[in-house]
Amino acid sequence: MTARTVMVVDDDQDIREVLTEILTDAGYTVVPSVNGSDALAKLGQVTPSLILLDLNMPVMDGIAFRHEQQQDPRFAAIPTVVMSAVHKMDEQVAHLGIADALAKPVNLNDLMQVVSRYCG
Amino acid sequence: MAALQPAKTSSPLRALILEDSDDDVLLLVTHLRRSGFELTYRRADSAAGCERALAEEPWDIVFADYQMPQFTALDALKVLHRRRIDIPFIIVSGSIGESAAVEAMRAGAHDFFLKGNLTRLASAVERERNEAEVRRERREAIKELRESQERLRQAVRARDDFLAIASHELKTPLTSLSLQVESILQGPDDGARSILEKQRAKLQSVAHQVTRLTALINNFLEVTKITSRGLHLSPTSFDLRELVDGVVAGLEDMRRRSGSRITVIAEQPAVGTWDRSAMESVLVNLLTNALKYGDGKPVEIELSTLQGTDELSIVISDHGIGIAPKEQERIFYRFERAVPKEHFGGIGLGLWVARQIVEAHRGTITVASRPRRGSIFTVVLPLRADTRSASRGTA
């Protein structure tokens, strides 16, 4: 049940919807989460092959989520790709140990390449 | 020189007199009133009394005996200094040696008089009062200048914060928009979901506008960063040829619309240490211009390592409308463009951003151009950006 499952963590509803639609059409199961703490709660129930993570979110942002995730041995190994609109994102995520980073607005081909790389 | 004359007309003067002898106070007060000052005064002869007087009332001037039983003029000067009170301080003493006088002047006294000879006192009071007023005005002017500088800095900071937040907020809906459009364009053409060619063309136009908006927002962010915090490079080692290929691929849609062909000429890998995302901005800006002003004619981008140096050159040539000689210098400034703005879109930030980035890498950017023949932009970069001194800001 875990293969080809992508968790999308983003506080923007439109982004969650468009990613869910596109990835579902491409045959993936999508678990949307509205912020870092929602994502942590859901990680207790599903183990996705990939987490697509926004950075700026209310309640728990992407950086705080990433720290929590890395400290929990159950979740630490799940490949995580940051997808954010912050400027000079590469510098901000340099210490997060993430698999990849996509700058918003993200290109569809780049998105699909990254997802297929980690989900097979 | 009227200010140096004794006040003939009545002139209000609030004086703090530090003096232990009643007779000497009377002598001084009488002399000042006769000289035309409308004098109000308070007397103190101890450090505590002096402190109290300074704390409770504003004073125009201090007259101090040099040596009192509990207190000296030098002690009083320290009190004024500590309280940051800058008013004329005149020593009036029964006897004062030359070395003591010099010491007092060094400590901040403005003049000194012997009690037996007060002839010049009134003019000294006027002079010192005027000079103190000049010092006060200058302090106020400096304070006002600092305050207005701070207000300006805050306004610039507010503008930059606004631009950064607005740009970030704009990118989120742009992401949904571009993904929706691209997914329709690239979706499975299975009959039921196919779109008409006419609709496809319209959607391609929408996708193109999304690309333009993205480039515009990125330039806003670059300008904001450069003007507010200076340009801070994060150099990494990479092959510029690969970056050029990526940028050219990203501009494919724009290239197709322009009708120009882009040829990349690079004989070998161009590996160096530069800020990758900054260099991407430079290439996007230069290539976008070449396509925009290239008149549909071929565009070449050539990378070459300069023989015998540790430098790389990037030459981007178009054969389009060109730039008149008198315009060639100012196109690198903000909001300047060589063409009437009605004819071409954009706001003239691209070349300014490119120049800031290239110069932060200790490189140069130059243009050679002839109207109706085209333009050649040449960027020369050291193979290794000197990060120690490469950070710079330009307001």
Short mmCIF file of C-alpha atoms in Angstrom, two decimals:
data_model
loop_
_atom_site.label_atom_id
_atom_site.label_comp_id
_atom_site.label_asym_id
_atom_site.label_seq_id
_atom_site.Cartn_x
_atom_site.Cartn_y
_atom_site.Cartn_z
CA MET A 1 0.00 0.00 0.00
CA THR A 2 2.99 2.25 0.35
CA ALA A 3 4.34 1.99 -3.19
CA ARG A 4 3.67 4.96 -5.44
CA THR A 5 2.19 7.03 -2.64
CA VAL A 6 3.13 10.71 -2.52
CA MET A 7 2.46 12.93 0.46
CA VAL A 8 1.88 16.57 -0.53
CA VAL A 9 2.44 19.00 2.35
CA ASP A 10 1.29 22.51 1.40
CA ASP A 11 -0.97 25.04 3.11
CA ASP A 12 -2.30 26.30 -0.23
CA GLN A 13 -5.45 24.46 -1.20
CA ASP A 14 -5.05 25.15 -4.92
CA ILE A 15 -1.57 23.64 -4.90
CA ARG A 16 -2.79 20.54 -3.04
CA GLU A 17 -5.64 20.15 -5.52
CA VAL A 18 -3.61 20.55 -8.69
CA LEU A 19 -0.89 18.20 -7.45
CA THR A 20 -3.47 15.63 -6.34
CA GLU A 21 -5.17 15.78 -9.72
CA ILE A 22 -1.98 15.53 -11.77
CA LEU A 23 -0.36 12.81 -9.68
CA THR A 24 -3.59 10.80 -9.41
CA ASP A 25 -3.95 10.94 -13.21
CA ALA A 26 -0.39 9.65 -13.46
CA GLY A 27 -1.28 6.66 -11.29
CA TYR A 28 0.00 7.77 -7.88
CA THR A 29 -1.89 7.77 -4.60
CA VAL A 30 -1.77 11.23 -3.04
CA VAL A 31 -2.01 12.01 0.67
CA PRO A 32 -2.54 15.77 1.06
CA SER A 33 -1.55 17.53 4.30
CA VAL A 34 -2.11 21.17 5.21
CA ASN A 35 1.01 21.74 7.33
CA GLY A 36 3.92 20.03 9.08
CA SER A 37 2.01 18.80 12.10
CA ASP A 38 -0.86 17.47 9.95
CA ALA A 39 1.78 15.63 7.90
CA LEU A 40 3.39 14.11 11.02
CA ALA A 41 -0.01 12.88 12.20
CA LYS A 42 -0.70 11.27 8.83
CA LEU A 43 2.76 9.69 8.67
CA GLY A 44 1.65 7.54 11.60
CA GLN A 45 -0.95 5.94 9.31
CA VAL A 46 0.68 5.83 5.86
CA THR A 47 4.25 5.56 4.72
CA PRO A 48 4.62 7.37 1.39
CA SER A 49 7.43 6.74 -1.07
CA LEU A 50 7.99 10.49 -1.31
CA ILE A 51 7.11 13.66 0.57
CA LEU A 52 6.66 16.91 -1.41
CA LEU A 53 7.20 19.61 1.19
CA ASP A 54 6.38 23.32 1.14
CA LEU A 55 8.48 25.56 3.44
CA ASN A 56 6.31 28.50 4.54
CA MET A 57 3.27 27.08 6.32
CA PRO A 58 1.34 28.05 9.43
CA VAL A 59 1.31 25.89 12.60
CA MET A 60 4.43 23.91 11.65
CA ASP A 61 6.58 25.00 8.71
CA GLY A 62 8.57 22.77 6.41
CA ILE A 63 11.88 23.25 8.21
CA ALA A 64 10.40 22.30 11.62
CA PHE A 65 8.65 19.34 10.01
CA ARG A 66 11.90 18.18 8.45
CA HIS A 67 13.68 18.28 11.82
CA GLU A 68 10.89 16.24 13.45
CA GLN A 69 10.90 13.80 10.56
CA GLN A 70 14.66 13.27 10.73
CA GLN A 71 14.50 12.53 14.44
CA ASP A 72 11.88 9.83 14.06
CA PRO A 73 13.46 6.56 12.86
CA ARG A 74 10.14 5.46 11.31
CA PHE A 75 10.04 8.46 8.93
CA ALA A 76 13.65 9.60 8.60
CA ALA A 77 14.38 7.51 5.50
CA ILE A 78 11.42 8.74 3.42
CA PRO A 79 12.83 10.80 0.53
CA THR A 80 11.71 14.40 0.88
CA VAL A 81 11.65 17.03 -1.86
CA VAL A 82 11.16 20.67 -0.95
CA MET A 83 8.87 22.61 -3.25
CA SER A 84 8.77 26.28 -2.32
CA ALA A 85 8.55 29.82 -3.64
CA VAL A 86 11.18 31.21 -1.26
CA HIS A 87 13.99 33.12 -2.96
CA LYS A 88 17.39 31.40 -3.10
CA MET A 89 15.79 28.22 -1.87
CA ASP A 90 18.97 26.19 -2.31
CA GLU A 91 20.66 28.15 0.47
CA GLN A 92 17.72 27.76 2.83
CA VAL A 93 17.46 24.01 2.43
CA ALA A 94 21.19 23.26 2.34
CA HIS A 95 21.19 21.83 5.88
CA LEU A 96 17.92 19.91 5.67
CA GLY A 97 19.37 16.78 4.08
CA ILE A 98 16.64 16.70 1.48
CA ALA A 99 16.62 14.59 -1.68
CA ASP A 100 15.89 17.45 -4.06
CA ALA A 101 14.39 20.93 -4.31
CA LEU A 102 11.90 22.36 -6.81
CA ALA A 103 11.40 26.11 -7.09
CA LYS A 104 7.84 27.33 -7.51
CA PRO A 105 6.45 27.94 -10.04
CA VAL A 106 7.49 24.39 -10.79
CA ASN A 107 7.68 22.99 -14.28
CA LEU A 108 5.45 19.94 -14.91
CA ASN A 109 8.27 17.90 -16.48
CA ASP A 110 10.61 18.58 -13.56
CA LEU A 111 7.88 17.60 -11.12
CA MET A 112 7.10 14.32 -12.89
CA GLN A 113 10.79 13.46 -13.21
CA VAL A 114 11.40 13.95 -9.50
CA VAL A 115 8.28 12.01 -8.50
CA SER A 116 9.06 9.07 -10.76
CA ARG A 117 12.68 9.03 -9.60
CA TYR A 118 11.68 8.39 -5.97
CA CYS A 119 8.46 6.43 -6.51
CA GLY A 120 9.51 4.21 -9.41
CA MET B 1 30.69 91.76 14.85
CA ALA B 2 27.72 93.02 16.87
CA ALA B 3 27.43 89.73 18.66
CA LEU B 4 30.77 90.28 20.31
CA GLN B 5 29.75 93.62 21.82
CA PRO B 6 28.37 93.73 25.36
CA ALA B 7 24.58 93.53 25.32
CA LYS B 8 23.34 97.11 25.53
CA THR B 9 19.71 96.21 25.45
CA SER B 10 18.15 93.99 28.06
CA SER B 11 18.89 90.35 27.31
CA PRO B 12 17.49 87.52 29.47
CA LEU B 13 20.18 85.29 30.92
CA ARG B 14 19.59 82.27 33.18
CA ALA B 15 22.83 81.66 35.03
CA LEU B 16 23.94 78.93 37.39
CA ILE B 17 26.58 80.43 39.67
CA LEU B 18 28.91 78.03 41.46
CA GLU B 19 30.43 80.15 44.16
CA ASP B 20 30.86 79.89 47.92
CA SER B 21 31.41 83.61 48.66
CA ASP B 22 28.34 85.89 48.99
CA ASP B 23 30.39 88.94 48.10
CA ASP B 24 31.70 87.38 44.91
CA VAL B 25 28.19 86.37 43.84
CA LEU B 26 27.05 89.94 44.37
CA LEU B 27 30.04 91.29 42.43
CA LEU B 28 29.29 89.04 39.44
CA VAL B 29 25.52 89.63 39.48
CA THR B 30 25.95 93.39 39.68
CA HIS B 31 28.45 93.40 36.85
CA LEU B 32 26.22 91.36 34.57
CA ARG B 33 23.10 93.44 35.29
CA ARG B 34 25.04 96.62 34.64
CA SER B 35 26.19 95.18 31.36
CA GLY B 36 22.57 94.91 30.30
CA PHE B 37 21.68 91.29 31.06
CA GLU B 38 18.26 90.60 32.49
CA LEU B 39 19.73 88.10 34.89
CA THR B 40 18.01 85.33 36.79
CA TYR B 41 20.32 83.05 38.70
CA ARG B 42 20.68 80.25 41.18
CA ARG B 43 23.67 79.62 43.32
CA ALA B 44 25.27 76.36 44.38
CA ASP B 45 28.57 75.53 46.06
CA SER B 46 28.52 71.74 46.25
CA ALA B 47 28.39 68.85 43.80
CA ALA B 48 24.92 67.89 45.06
CA GLY B 49 23.64 71.46 44.73
CA CYS B 50 25.05 71.70 41.20
CA GLU B 51 23.44 68.38 40.20
CA ARG B 52 20.08 69.48 41.61
CA ALA B 53 20.15 72.83 39.83
CA LEU B 54 21.01 71.21 36.49
CA ALA B 55 18.31 68.58 36.93
CA GLU B 56 15.58 71.03 37.91
CA GLU B 57 15.95 73.92 35.48
CA PRO B 58 17.39 74.77 32.09
CA TRP B 59 20.38 77.16 32.14
CA ASP B 60 21.94 79.46 29.56
CA ILE B 61 25.36 79.58 31.21
CA VAL B 62 27.46 78.45 34.17
CA PHE B 63 29.83 80.75 36.09
CA ALA B 64 32.12 78.83 38.42
CA ASP B 65 34.72 79.73 40.99
CA TYR B 66 37.83 77.67 40.34
CA GLN B 67 38.22 76.37 43.89
CA MET B 68 35.47 76.11 46.49
CA PRO B 69 35.74 74.40 49.90
CA GLN B 70 33.67 71.34 48.87
CA PHE B 71 33.87 71.52 45.13
CA THR B 72 35.92 72.67 42.13
CA ALA B 73 35.20 73.94 38.63
CA LEU B 74 36.69 70.72 37.26
CA ASP B 75 34.18 68.67 39.27
CA ALA B 76 31.36 70.81 37.85
CA LEU B 77 32.64 70.29 34.29
CA LYS B 78 32.51 66.54 34.86
CA VAL B 79 28.90 66.80 36.01
CA LEU B 80 27.93 68.76 32.87
CA HIS B 81 29.79 66.34 30.68
CA ARG B 82 28.08 63.35 32.29
CA ARG B 83 24.67 65.00 31.90
CA ARG B 84 25.51 65.86 28.27
CA ILE B 85 24.74 69.52 28.88
CA ASP B 86 26.57 71.78 26.42
CA ILE B 87 26.24 75.38 27.65
CA PRO B 88 28.91 78.06 28.10
CA PHE B 89 31.06 77.43 31.19
CA ILE B 90 33.04 80.45 32.40
CA ILE B 91 35.45 80.35 35.32
CA VAL B 92 35.51 83.46 37.50
CA SER B 93 38.24 83.08 40.07
CA GLY B 94 40.10 85.17 42.62
CA SER B 95 43.37 83.84 41.31
CA ILE B 96 44.09 81.15 38.77
CA GLY B 97 47.47 80.02 37.62
CA GLU B 98 48.21 79.55 33.94
CA SER B 99 48.52 75.76 34.18
CA ALA B 100 45.23 75.48 36.10
CA ALA B 101 43.53 77.66 33.47
CA VAL B 102 44.86 75.49 30.64
CA GLU B 103 43.67 72.35 32.46
CA ALA B 104 40.20 73.83 32.92
CA MET B 105 39.96 74.81 29.24
CA ARG B 106 41.00 71.30 28.27
CA ALA B 107 38.30 69.91 30.55
CA GLY B 108 35.70 71.95 28.65
CA ALA B 109 35.63 75.44 30.18
CA HIS B 110 35.07 78.13 27.54
CA ASP B 111 36.79 81.10 29.16
CA PHE B 112 38.20 82.31 32.46
CA PHE B 113 38.28 85.66 34.28
CA LEU B 114 39.89 87.08 37.37
CA LYS B 115 37.41 88.58 39.81
CA GLY B 116 39.41 91.80 39.78
CA ASN B 117 39.04 92.27 36.01
CA LEU B 118 35.64 91.56 34.51
CA THR B 119 35.82 94.10 31.65
CA ARG B 120 35.63 91.52 28.87
CA LEU B 121 33.07 89.33 30.64
CA ALA B 122 29.88 90.61 29.00
CA SER B 123 31.23 90.21 25.47
CA ALA B 124 32.55 86.74 26.37
CA VAL B 125 29.07 85.77 27.61
CA GLU B 126 27.49 86.92 24.35
CA ARG B 127 30.11 85.18 22.25
CA GLU B 128 29.91 81.89 24.13
CA ARG B 129 26.12 81.99 24.11
CA ASN B 130 26.14 82.40 20.32
CA GLU B 131 28.66 79.64 19.88
CA ALA B 132 26.66 77.30 22.12
CA GLU B 133 23.61 78.12 20.00
CA VAL B 134 25.54 77.25 16.82
CA ARG B 135 26.64 73.95 18.41
CA ARG B 136 23.06 73.23 19.46
CA GLU B 137 21.75 73.96 15.95
CA ARG B 138 24.38 71.74 14.45
CA ARG B 139 23.54 68.91 16.84
CA GLU B 140 19.86 69.27 15.98
CA ALA B 141 20.61 69.32 12.25
CA ILE B 142 22.73 66.17 12.57
CA LYS B 143 20.01 64.53 14.67
CA GLU B 144 17.37 65.46 12.12
CA LEU B 145 19.55 64.20 9.30
CA ARG B 146 20.07 60.90 11.11
CA GLU B 147 16.36 60.60 11.78
CA SER B 148 15.46 61.28 8.19
CA GLN B 149 18.12 58.81 7.02
CA GLU B 150 16.61 56.23 9.34
CA ARG B 151 13.12 57.00 8.03
CA LEU B 152 14.40 56.56 4.47
CA ARG B 153 16.08 53.31 5.38
CA GLN B 154 12.86 52.06 6.92
CA ALA B 155 10.89 53.10 3.85
CA VAL B 156 13.32 51.24 1.57
CA ARG B 157 13.20 48.23 3.87
CA ALA B 158 9.39 48.30 3.88
CA ARG B 159 9.39 48.48 0.08
CA ASP B 160 11.83 45.59 -0.19
CA ASP B 161 9.93 43.48 2.34
CA PHE B 162 6.75 44.20 0.45
CA LEU B 163 8.32 43.21 -2.88
CA ALA B 164 9.76 40.01 -1.40
CA ILE B 165 6.45 39.01 0.19
CA ALA B 166 4.41 40.02 -2.85
CA SER B 167 6.74 38.06 -5.14
CA HIS B 168 6.52 35.01 -2.92
CA GLU B 169 2.74 35.26 -2.76
CA LEU B 170 2.50 35.68 -6.53
CA LYS B 171 4.47 32.53 -7.15
CA THR B 172 1.98 30.28 -5.37
CA PRO B 173 -1.00 30.94 -7.68
CA LEU B 174 1.44 30.96 -10.62
CA THR B 175 2.42 27.41 -9.66
CA SER B 176 -1.18 26.16 -9.78
CA LEU B 177 -1.78 28.06 -12.99
CA SER B 178 1.28 26.77 -14.82
CA LEU B 179 0.77 23.18 -13.66
CA GLN B 180 -2.86 23.24 -14.80
CA VAL B 181 -1.97 24.67 -18.19
CA GLU B 182 0.96 22.32 -18.73
CA SER B 183 -1.04 19.28 -17.66
CA ILE B 184 -3.75 20.14 -20.19
CA LEU B 185 -1.16 20.67 -22.93
CA GLN B 186 0.71 17.48 -22.10
CA GLY B 187 -2.31 15.38 -21.11
CA PRO B 188 -3.12 12.07 -22.83
CA ASP B 189 -4.60 12.69 -26.26
CA ASP B 190 -7.19 9.92 -25.91
CA GLY B 191 -10.05 11.44 -27.88
CA ALA B 192 -12.30 12.15 -24.93
CA ARG B 193 -9.80 14.56 -23.39
CA SER B 194 -8.24 15.92 -26.50
CA ILE B 195 -8.27 19.64 -27.07
CA LEU B 196 -8.73 21.49 -30.30
CA GLU B 197 -5.66 22.88 -32.03
CA LYS B 198 -7.02 26.37 -31.62
CA GLN B 199 -7.41 25.82 -27.89
CA ARG B 200 -3.94 24.37 -27.74
CA ALA B 201 -2.50 27.51 -29.31
CA LYS B 202 -4.34 29.65 -26.79
CA LEU B 203 -3.10 27.54 -23.91
CA GLN B 204 0.43 27.79 -25.24
CA SER B 205 0.01 31.54 -25.15
CA VAL B 206 -1.17 31.27 -21.53
CA ALA B 207 1.88 29.15 -20.70
CA HIS B 208 4.08 31.78 -22.31
CA GLN B 209 2.55 34.50 -20.16
CA VAL B 210 3.21 32.39 -17.06
CA THR B 211 6.89 32.17 -18.08
CA ARG B 212 7.05 35.94 -18.53
CA LEU B 213 5.42 36.60 -15.16
CA THR B 214 7.84 34.22 -13.49
CA ALA B 215 10.87 35.94 -15.03
CA LEU B 216 9.50 39.33 -14.01
CA ILE B 217 8.94 38.26 -10.41
CA ASN B 218 12.43 36.75 -10.24
CA ASN B 219 13.96 40.00 -11.46
CA PHE B 220 11.98 41.95 -8.84
CA LEU B 221 13.39 39.65 -6.19
CA GLU B 222 16.94 40.02 -7.51
CA VAL B 223 16.68 43.82 -7.50
CA THR B 224 15.22 43.77 -3.99
CA LYS B 225 18.01 41.58 -2.71
CA ILE B 226 20.76 43.56 -4.39
CA THR B 227 19.51 46.98 -3.25
CA SER B 228 18.63 46.02 0.31
CA ARG B 229 21.26 43.57 1.43
CA GLY B 230 23.85 43.62 -1.28
CA LEU B 231 24.52 40.72 -3.56
CA HIS B 232 25.83 37.72 -1.68
CA LEU B 233 27.17 34.99 -3.91
CA SER B 234 27.12 31.30 -3.08
CA PRO B 235 29.66 29.94 -5.57
CA THR B 236 29.80 26.27 -6.42
CA SER B 237 31.79 24.43 -9.06
CA PHE B 238 29.77 23.56 -12.16
CA ASP B 239 29.86 23.37 -15.95
CA LEU B 240 28.48 26.58 -17.41
CA ARG B 241 27.83 24.80 -20.70
CA GLU B 242 25.24 22.60 -18.99
CA LEU B 243 23.63 25.64 -17.43
CA VAL B 244 23.47 27.32 -20.86
CA ASP B 245 21.80 24.22 -22.33
CA GLY B 246 19.25 24.23 -19.51
CA VAL B 247 18.49 27.92 -19.94
CA VAL B 248 18.13 27.54 -23.71
CA ALA B 249 15.73 24.61 -23.18
CA GLY B 250 13.71 26.68 -20.73
CA LEU B 251 13.37 29.50 -23.24
CA GLU B 252 12.25 27.18 -26.05
CA ASP B 253 8.70 28.50 -26.07
CA MET B 254 9.90 32.09 -26.33
CA ARG B 255 12.44 31.15 -28.99
CA ARG B 256 9.75 29.50 -31.11
CA ARG B 257 7.59 32.64 -30.93
CA SER B 258 10.52 34.89 -31.81
CA GLY B 259 11.37 32.83 -34.87
CA SER B 260 15.07 33.00 -34.00
CA ARG B 261 17.35 29.99 -33.94
CA ILE B 262 19.74 29.67 -30.98
CA THR B 263 23.16 28.12 -31.57
CA VAL B 264 25.33 27.19 -28.59
CA ILE B 265 29.03 27.14 -29.40
CA ALA B 266 31.22 25.58 -26.74
CA GLU B 267 34.17 23.39 -27.64
CA GLN B 268 34.79 22.02 -24.19
CA PRO B 269 33.21 21.97 -20.75
CA ALA B 270 33.33 25.40 -19.13
CA VAL B 271 33.84 24.43 -15.53
CA GLY B 272 34.31 27.19 -12.98
CA THR B 273 33.19 28.40 -9.60
CA TRP B 274 30.30 30.83 -9.74
CA ASP B 275 26.90 31.40 -8.13
CA ARG B 276 24.73 29.09 -10.18
CA SER B 277 21.32 30.71 -9.72
CA ALA B 278 22.79 34.20 -10.21
CA MET B 279 24.51 33.11 -13.43
CA GLU B 280 21.24 31.58 -14.56
CA SER B 281 19.64 35.03 -14.14
CA VAL B 282 22.40 36.59 -16.26
CA LEU B 283 21.94 34.05 -19.06
CA VAL B 284 18.14 34.28 -18.98
CA ASN B 285 18.25 38.07 -19.12
CA LEU B 286 20.79 38.23 -21.96
CA LEU B 287 19.14 35.51 -24.02
CA THR B 288 15.67 36.93 -23.46
CA ASN B 289 16.90 40.28 -24.79
CA ALA B 290 18.57 38.63 -27.77
CA LEU B 291 15.27 36.93 -28.65
CA LYS B 292 13.17 40.00 -27.94
CA TYR B 293 15.28 42.39 -30.00
CA GLY B 294 16.71 39.78 -32.39
CA ASP B 295 14.16 40.41 -35.14
CA GLY B 296 13.71 36.68 -35.76
CA LYS B 297 17.30 36.30 -36.94
CA PRO B 298 19.77 33.75 -35.50
CA VAL B 299 21.17 34.12 -32.01
CA GLU B 300 24.54 32.67 -31.03
CA ILE B 301 25.92 32.02 -27.60
CA GLU B 302 29.61 31.16 -27.47
CA LEU B 303 31.61 30.03 -24.44
CA SER B 304 35.38 30.06 -24.55
CA THR B 305 38.25 30.00 -22.11
CA LEU B 306 40.55 32.91 -22.80
CA GLN B 307 44.03 31.73 -23.74
CA GLY B 308 46.67 32.30 -21.09
CA THR B 309 44.23 33.59 -18.49
CA ASP B 310 41.95 32.14 -15.85
CA GLU B 311 38.96 33.72 -17.50
CA LEU B 312 35.95 32.58 -19.43
CA SER B 313 34.01 34.62 -21.93
CA ILE B 314 30.34 34.32 -22.78
CA VAL B 315 29.44 36.07 -26.02
CA ILE B 316 25.77 36.40 -26.91
CA SER B 317 25.12 37.81 -30.39
CA ASP B 318 21.93 38.70 -32.17
CA HIS B 319 21.39 40.25 -35.60
CA GLY B 320 18.37 42.32 -34.72
CA ILE B 321 17.48 45.95 -34.21
CA GLY B 322 20.71 46.88 -32.40
CA ILE B 323 21.37 49.77 -30.04
CA ALA B 324 22.37 53.32 -31.00
CA PRO B 325 25.87 54.29 -29.78
CA LYS B 326 24.64 56.94 -27.34
CA GLU B 327 22.29 54.42 -25.72
CA GLN B 328 24.86 51.71 -25.17
CA GLU B 329 26.18 52.98 -21.84
CA ARG B 330 22.90 53.62 -20.07
CA ILE B 331 21.17 50.34 -20.85
CA PHE B 332 22.93 48.81 -17.82
CA TYR B 333 21.16 51.15 -15.43
CA ARG B 334 17.90 50.42 -13.70
CA PHE B 335 14.70 51.21 -15.57
CA GLU B 336 16.61 52.32 -18.65
CA ARG B 337 15.99 50.85 -22.03
CA ALA B 338 17.21 51.82 -25.42
CA VAL B 339 13.85 51.44 -27.15
CA PRO B 340 10.62 53.37 -26.72
CA LYS B 341 8.66 51.45 -24.09
CA GLU B 342 5.53 51.31 -26.23
CA HIS B 343 7.27 48.93 -28.62
CA PHE B 344 8.57 46.28 -26.26
CA GLY B 345 7.45 44.92 -22.93
CA GLY B 346 9.55 44.72 -19.79
CA ILE B 347 10.70 47.37 -17.39
CA GLY B 348 14.44 47.54 -17.97
CA LEU B 349 15.75 45.64 -14.95
CA GLY B 350 17.35 42.70 -16.69
CA LEU B 351 20.65 44.22 -17.81
CA TRP B 352 21.07 46.05 -14.52
CA VAL B 353 20.64 42.78 -12.63
CA ALA B 354 23.04 41.06 -15.04
CA ARG B 355 25.68 43.75 -14.54
CA GLN B 356 25.41 43.60 -10.73
CA ILE B 357 25.83 39.83 -10.77
CA VAL B 358 28.73 39.82 -13.24
CA GLU B 359 30.58 42.56 -11.36
CA ALA B 360 30.01 40.76 -8.04
CA HIS B 361 31.87 37.86 -9.67
CA ARG B 362 34.66 40.35 -10.48
CA GLY B 363 33.80 40.04 -14.13
CA THR B 364 32.86 42.54 -16.81
CA ILE B 365 29.93 42.94 -19.15
CA THR B 366 30.16 45.01 -22.30
CA VAL B 367 28.11 45.61 -25.39
CA ALA B 368 29.03 46.24 -29.01
CA SER B 369 26.15 47.08 -31.27
CA ARG B 370 25.10 48.73 -34.50
CA PRO B 371 21.54 49.77 -35.26
CA ARG B 372 19.83 47.26 -37.61
CA ARG B 373 22.90 44.99 -37.48
CA GLY B 374 22.44 43.53 -34.02
CA SER B 375 24.10 43.47 -30.62
CA ILE B 376 26.95 41.50 -29.09
CA PHE B 377 27.01 41.23 -25.30
CA THR B 378 30.30 39.96 -23.87
CA VAL B 379 30.63 38.72 -20.32
CA VAL B 380 34.13 37.92 -19.05
CA LEU B 381 34.29 35.99 -15.78
CA PRO B 382 37.20 34.77 -13.70
CA LEU B 383 37.01 30.97 -13.50
CA ARG B 384 36.88 31.27 -9.73
CA ALA B 385 34.71 33.95 -8.20
CA ASP B 386 36.62 35.60 -5.35
CA THR B 387 34.04 35.09 -2.62
CA ARG B 388 35.96 37.00 0.03
CA SER B 389 35.44 40.29 -1.68
CA ALA B 390 32.69 39.49 -4.13
CA SER B 391 29.81 40.64 -1.95
CA ARG B 392 28.79 44.12 -2.85
CA GLY B 393 25.73 46.25 -2.79
CA THR B 394 24.67 49.04 -5.07
CA ALA B 395 21.84 51.27 -4.09
#
